[in-house]
């Protein structure tokens, strides 16, 4: 099998791997088509593979005990599906499925876990998990403090970040899952954004006409997690996190050093 060159990788996280770590991982990466609705992580089942998305968008979905569900975050070429294994977790109650078809690189979890012993890889992926937590936090903030059309603008911006071009192949069913509302409610919110000339909605597709308008509409519920990703992942190499010595009482020794 031809080994994949790091310079050919589109996944933004994988491109940041140290060269020596990527050389160890490259023979284990398997290209895979990811059609719409393909399950990448099954709830409460062992995470068998980690996926580095090269295109398309995956949705992480939380489901209540009585079957209610809502999308809680997006995963695209900025990250990985199956990231709980970075934290030593072998399964999760949440599911991840492809919302927009694409392709990616998969690696079996037992083969991926040893790569985490590489200090720079572990640091990079823990920083990525931090940005995931921020995205979750801002989803909760958006749901609590922002209007429905602001929340829709945020989700559309997040999809736009992860999909090349201005056409977002999103069905009303998926948009309803994003917002946690019925499909009829989605139609009303799309009409609001169309009236502001930010988008054009047709069956199974939303075209972004004015991204800056969407950002203005979303207000403060979009941007903070994205800026943190740029700061921690995409800027020039970050200095390593210094080790914490429990017997060292100097506060300065415990500070953490803190986007593409």
Short mmCIF file of C-alpha atoms in Angstrom, two decimals:
data_model
loop_
_atom_site.label_atom_id
_atom_site.label_comp_id
_atom_site.label_asym_id
_atom_site.label_seq_id
_atom_site.Cartn_x
_atom_site.Cartn_y
_atom_site.Cartn_z
CA UNK A 1 0.00 0.00 0.00
CA UNK A 2 1.33 3.45 -0.93
CA UNK A 3 2.12 5.48 2.16
CA UNK A 4 0.34 8.84 2.45
CA UNK A 5 2.55 11.93 2.46
CA UNK A 6 1.82 14.48 5.16
CA UNK A 7 1.95 17.29 2.58
CA UNK A 8 -1.07 15.71 0.84
CA UNK A 9 -3.18 15.60 3.99
CA UNK A 10 -6.20 17.92 4.18
CA UNK A 11 -7.07 17.21 7.80
CA UNK A 12 -5.85 20.27 9.67
CA UNK A 13 -5.10 18.39 12.88
CA UNK A 14 -3.18 15.59 11.22
CA UNK A 15 -1.10 18.15 9.32
CA UNK A 16 0.10 19.47 12.67
CA UNK A 17 1.48 16.11 13.78
CA UNK A 18 5.24 16.13 14.36
CA UNK A 19 7.00 14.60 11.36
CA UNK A 20 8.38 11.61 13.26
CA UNK A 21 4.96 10.80 14.75
CA UNK A 22 3.27 11.09 11.37
CA UNK A 23 5.78 8.65 9.89
CA UNK A 24 4.78 6.13 12.56
CA UNK A 25 1.07 6.70 11.93
CA UNK A 26 1.08 6.91 8.12
CA UNK A 27 1.34 3.12 7.43
CA UNK A 28 -1.70 2.61 9.69
CA UNK A 29 -3.96 5.16 7.96
CA UNK A 30 -6.59 3.65 5.67
CA UNK A 31 -8.49 5.89 3.18
CA UNK A 32 -12.24 5.38 3.54
CA UNK A 33 -15.35 6.79 1.87
CA UNK A 34 -17.81 8.25 4.36
CA UNK A 35 -21.33 8.39 2.91
CA UNK A 36 -24.09 10.39 4.54
CA UNK A 37 -25.48 8.79 7.73
CA UNK A 38 -22.50 6.46 8.08
CA UNK A 39 -22.03 5.76 11.79
CA UNK A 40 -18.49 6.45 12.94
CA UNK A 41 -19.03 5.99 16.67
CA UNK A 42 -21.83 3.83 18.01
CA UNK A 43 -23.31 4.75 21.39
CA UNK A 44 -22.13 2.59 24.28
CA UNK A 45 -20.09 0.41 21.94
CA UNK A 46 -16.30 0.15 21.82
CA UNK A 47 -14.72 2.83 19.62
CA UNK A 48 -13.13 0.59 17.01
CA UNK A 49 -11.61 3.28 14.78
CA UNK A 50 -10.49 6.87 14.96
CA UNK A 51 -11.33 8.93 11.85
CA UNK A 52 -9.42 11.93 10.54
CA UNK A 53 -11.95 13.60 8.23
CA UNK A 54 -10.55 14.95 4.98
CA UNK A 55 -13.91 16.24 3.74
CA UNK A 56 -17.54 16.17 4.79
CA UNK A 57 -19.06 16.90 8.17
CA UNK A 58 -19.89 14.54 11.02
CA UNK A 59 -22.34 15.24 13.82
CA UNK A 60 -22.01 14.22 17.44
CA UNK A 61 -25.47 13.51 18.84
CA UNK A 62 -26.59 13.20 22.45
CA UNK A 63 -29.69 11.16 23.23
CA UNK A 64 -31.77 11.17 26.39
CA UNK A 65 -33.03 8.06 28.19
CA UNK A 66 -36.47 8.56 26.61
CA UNK A 67 -35.14 8.89 23.06
CA UNK A 68 -34.94 12.65 22.55
CA UNK A 69 -31.82 13.67 20.63
CA UNK A 70 -29.92 16.77 19.61
CA UNK A 71 -26.72 17.52 17.78
CA UNK A 72 -24.11 18.90 20.15
CA UNK A 73 -21.08 19.49 17.93
CA UNK A 74 -19.62 19.23 14.43
CA UNK A 75 -16.49 17.43 13.30
CA UNK A 76 -14.84 18.17 9.98
CA UNK A 77 -11.36 18.36 8.59
CA UNK A 78 -10.28 20.31 11.66
CA UNK A 79 -10.48 17.27 13.90
CA UNK A 80 -11.12 13.62 14.56
CA UNK A 81 -14.10 11.39 15.26
CA UNK A 82 -13.51 9.04 18.16
CA UNK A 83 -11.50 11.49 20.24
CA UNK A 84 -12.64 10.05 23.61
CA UNK A 85 -9.86 7.49 23.20
CA UNK A 86 -7.41 10.36 23.68
CA UNK A 87 -8.76 10.59 27.23
CA UNK A 88 -8.46 6.87 27.84
CA UNK A 89 -12.18 6.24 27.26
CA UNK A 90 -13.13 3.22 25.16
CA UNK A 91 -16.80 4.12 24.54
CA UNK A 92 -19.29 6.97 24.89
CA UNK A 93 -23.11 7.33 25.18
CA UNK A 94 -22.96 9.80 22.26
CA UNK A 95 -23.08 8.75 18.63
CA UNK A 96 -21.25 10.27 15.67
CA UNK A 97 -22.56 9.98 12.11
CA UNK A 98 -21.80 11.64 8.79
CA UNK A 99 -24.09 14.59 8.23
CA UNK A 100 -22.47 15.57 4.92
CA UNK A 101 -20.80 12.83 2.87
CA UNK A 102 -17.05 12.93 2.47
CA UNK A 103 -14.00 10.80 2.98
CA UNK A 104 -11.31 10.39 5.57
CA UNK A 105 -8.48 8.34 6.99
CA UNK A 106 -9.26 5.72 9.58
CA UNK A 107 -6.95 3.92 11.96
CA UNK A 108 -7.86 1.07 14.28
CA UNK A 109 -8.00 2.22 17.89
CA UNK A 110 -5.50 -0.39 19.22
CA UNK A 111 -3.00 0.86 16.62
CA UNK A 112 -3.70 4.53 17.32
CA UNK A 113 -3.43 4.50 21.11
CA UNK A 114 0.36 3.85 21.21
CA UNK A 115 0.89 7.04 19.16
CA UNK A 116 -0.42 8.95 22.19
CA UNK A 117 2.80 8.09 24.00
CA UNK A 118 4.49 10.67 21.78
CA UNK A 119 4.54 13.76 24.02
CA UNK A 120 3.92 16.33 21.26
CA UNK A 121 1.06 14.31 19.78
CA UNK A 122 -0.55 13.92 23.19
CA UNK A 123 -0.26 17.66 23.83
CA UNK A 124 -1.70 18.51 20.40
CA UNK A 125 -4.67 16.18 20.83
CA UNK A 126 -5.40 17.31 24.38
CA UNK A 127 -5.50 20.88 23.11
CA UNK A 128 -7.91 19.73 20.42
CA UNK A 129 -10.12 18.11 23.10
CA UNK A 130 -10.08 21.45 24.91
CA UNK A 131 -11.50 23.15 21.79
CA UNK A 132 -14.16 20.41 21.60
CA UNK A 133 -15.21 21.19 25.16
CA UNK A 134 -15.46 24.86 24.25
CA UNK A 135 -17.68 24.05 21.28
CA UNK A 136 -19.96 22.05 23.59
CA UNK A 137 -20.00 24.88 26.13
CA UNK A 138 -20.96 27.42 23.49
CA UNK A 139 -23.69 25.15 22.16
CA UNK A 140 -25.18 25.22 25.67
CA UNK A 141 -24.70 28.99 25.85
CA UNK A 142 -26.37 29.46 22.47
CA UNK A 143 -29.34 27.30 23.49
CA UNK A 144 -29.81 29.22 26.74
CA UNK A 145 -29.19 32.81 25.73
CA UNK A 146 -29.63 33.27 21.97
CA UNK A 147 -32.60 33.26 19.59
CA UNK A 148 -33.38 30.45 17.21
CA UNK A 149 -32.21 32.26 14.09
CA UNK A 150 -28.97 33.25 15.85
CA UNK A 151 -28.39 29.60 16.71
CA UNK A 152 -29.15 28.57 13.13
CA UNK A 153 -26.68 31.17 11.84
CA UNK A 154 -24.05 29.70 14.18
CA UNK A 155 -24.60 26.14 12.96
CA UNK A 156 -24.48 27.26 9.34
CA UNK A 157 -21.21 29.07 9.97
CA UNK A 158 -19.78 25.97 11.61
CA UNK A 159 -20.78 23.89 8.58
CA UNK A 160 -19.36 26.55 6.26
CA UNK A 161 -16.06 26.36 8.13
CA UNK A 162 -15.83 22.65 7.34
CA UNK A 163 -17.18 22.43 3.78
CA UNK A 164 -15.38 23.79 0.73
CA UNK A 165 -17.60 26.25 -1.13
CA UNK A 166 -20.78 28.09 -0.25
CA UNK A 167 -23.29 25.28 -0.92
CA UNK A 168 -24.14 23.35 2.23
CA UNK A 169 -26.01 20.10 1.44
CA UNK A 170 -28.19 20.20 4.54
CA UNK A 171 -31.70 18.78 4.74
CA UNK A 172 -34.41 20.22 6.96
CA UNK A 173 -34.26 17.01 8.96
CA UNK A 174 -30.61 17.62 9.82
CA UNK A 175 -31.17 21.30 10.50
CA UNK A 176 -33.96 20.34 12.91
CA UNK A 177 -31.54 18.00 14.68
CA UNK A 178 -29.00 20.82 14.94
CA UNK A 179 -31.49 23.17 16.55
CA UNK A 180 -33.47 20.63 18.54
CA UNK A 181 -36.76 21.78 16.98
CA UNK A 182 -39.38 20.40 14.63
CA UNK A 183 -38.88 20.67 10.87
CA UNK A 184 -41.64 23.29 10.58
CA UNK A 185 -39.65 25.53 12.91
CA UNK A 186 -36.57 25.17 10.71
CA UNK A 187 -38.47 26.49 7.68
CA UNK A 188 -39.47 29.62 9.59
CA UNK A 189 -35.92 30.28 10.74
CA UNK A 190 -34.51 29.79 7.24
CA UNK A 191 -37.02 32.34 5.94
CA UNK A 192 -35.73 34.84 8.50
CA UNK A 193 -32.14 34.41 7.33
CA UNK A 194 -33.25 34.57 3.68
CA UNK A 195 -35.07 37.83 4.42
CA UNK A 196 -31.76 39.21 5.70
CA UNK A 197 -30.10 38.11 2.42
CA UNK A 198 -27.61 35.94 4.28
CA UNK A 199 -28.56 32.64 2.63
CA UNK A 200 -30.65 31.04 -0.11
CA UNK A 201 -32.43 27.86 0.90
CA UNK A 202 -33.58 25.23 -1.55
CA UNK A 203 -34.56 21.60 -1.06
CA UNK A 204 -31.61 19.79 0.51
CA UNK A 205 -29.24 22.75 0.18
CA UNK A 206 -28.41 26.04 1.86
CA UNK A 207 -26.25 28.49 -0.10
CA UNK A 208 -24.29 31.03 1.91
CA UNK A 209 -24.69 34.41 0.22
CA UNK A 210 -23.13 36.64 2.85
CA UNK A 211 -20.91 35.04 5.49
CA UNK A 212 -20.27 38.35 7.23
CA UNK A 213 -24.01 38.80 7.60
CA UNK A 214 -24.28 35.36 9.18
CA UNK A 215 -21.53 36.29 11.63
CA UNK A 216 -23.38 39.48 12.48
CA UNK A 217 -26.63 37.57 12.98
CA UNK A 218 -25.00 34.89 15.16
CA UNK A 219 -23.52 37.56 17.39
CA UNK A 220 -21.57 36.34 20.39
CA UNK A 221 -22.60 32.69 20.09
CA UNK A 222 -20.08 32.10 17.27
CA UNK A 223 -16.34 32.63 17.25
CA UNK A 224 -14.78 31.88 20.61
CA UNK A 225 -14.12 28.12 20.09
CA UNK A 226 -12.94 28.85 16.55
CA UNK A 227 -10.47 31.47 17.78
CA UNK A 228 -9.18 29.09 20.41
CA UNK A 229 -8.61 26.39 17.78
CA UNK A 230 -6.62 28.87 15.71
CA UNK A 231 -4.60 29.94 18.73
CA UNK A 232 -3.74 26.46 19.97
CA UNK A 233 -3.67 24.32 16.82
CA UNK A 234 -3.09 26.45 13.76
CA UNK A 235 -0.51 29.02 14.80
CA UNK A 236 3.18 28.28 14.76
CA UNK A 237 4.30 25.53 17.10
CA UNK A 238 3.20 26.14 20.66
CA UNK A 239 5.72 25.82 23.48
CA UNK A 240 5.33 22.59 25.44
CA UNK A 241 3.30 22.50 28.62
CA UNK A 242 5.82 22.45 31.48
CA UNK A 243 5.63 19.55 33.93
CA UNK A 244 3.93 20.21 37.24
CA UNK A 245 6.07 19.38 40.27
CA UNK A 246 3.79 18.84 43.24
CA UNK A 247 6.51 19.78 45.70
CA UNK A 248 7.27 23.05 43.89
CA UNK A 249 5.44 25.91 45.61
CA UNK A 250 6.30 28.55 43.03
CA UNK A 251 3.06 29.57 41.24
CA UNK A 252 4.98 30.54 38.14
CA UNK A 253 6.06 26.95 37.68
CA UNK A 254 2.45 25.83 37.37
CA UNK A 255 1.29 28.21 34.65
CA UNK A 256 0.22 26.77 31.31
CA UNK A 257 1.62 28.26 28.16
CA UNK A 258 -0.87 29.43 26.16
CA UNK A 259 -4.98 29.17 15.89
CA UNK A 260 -4.27 28.31 11.20
#
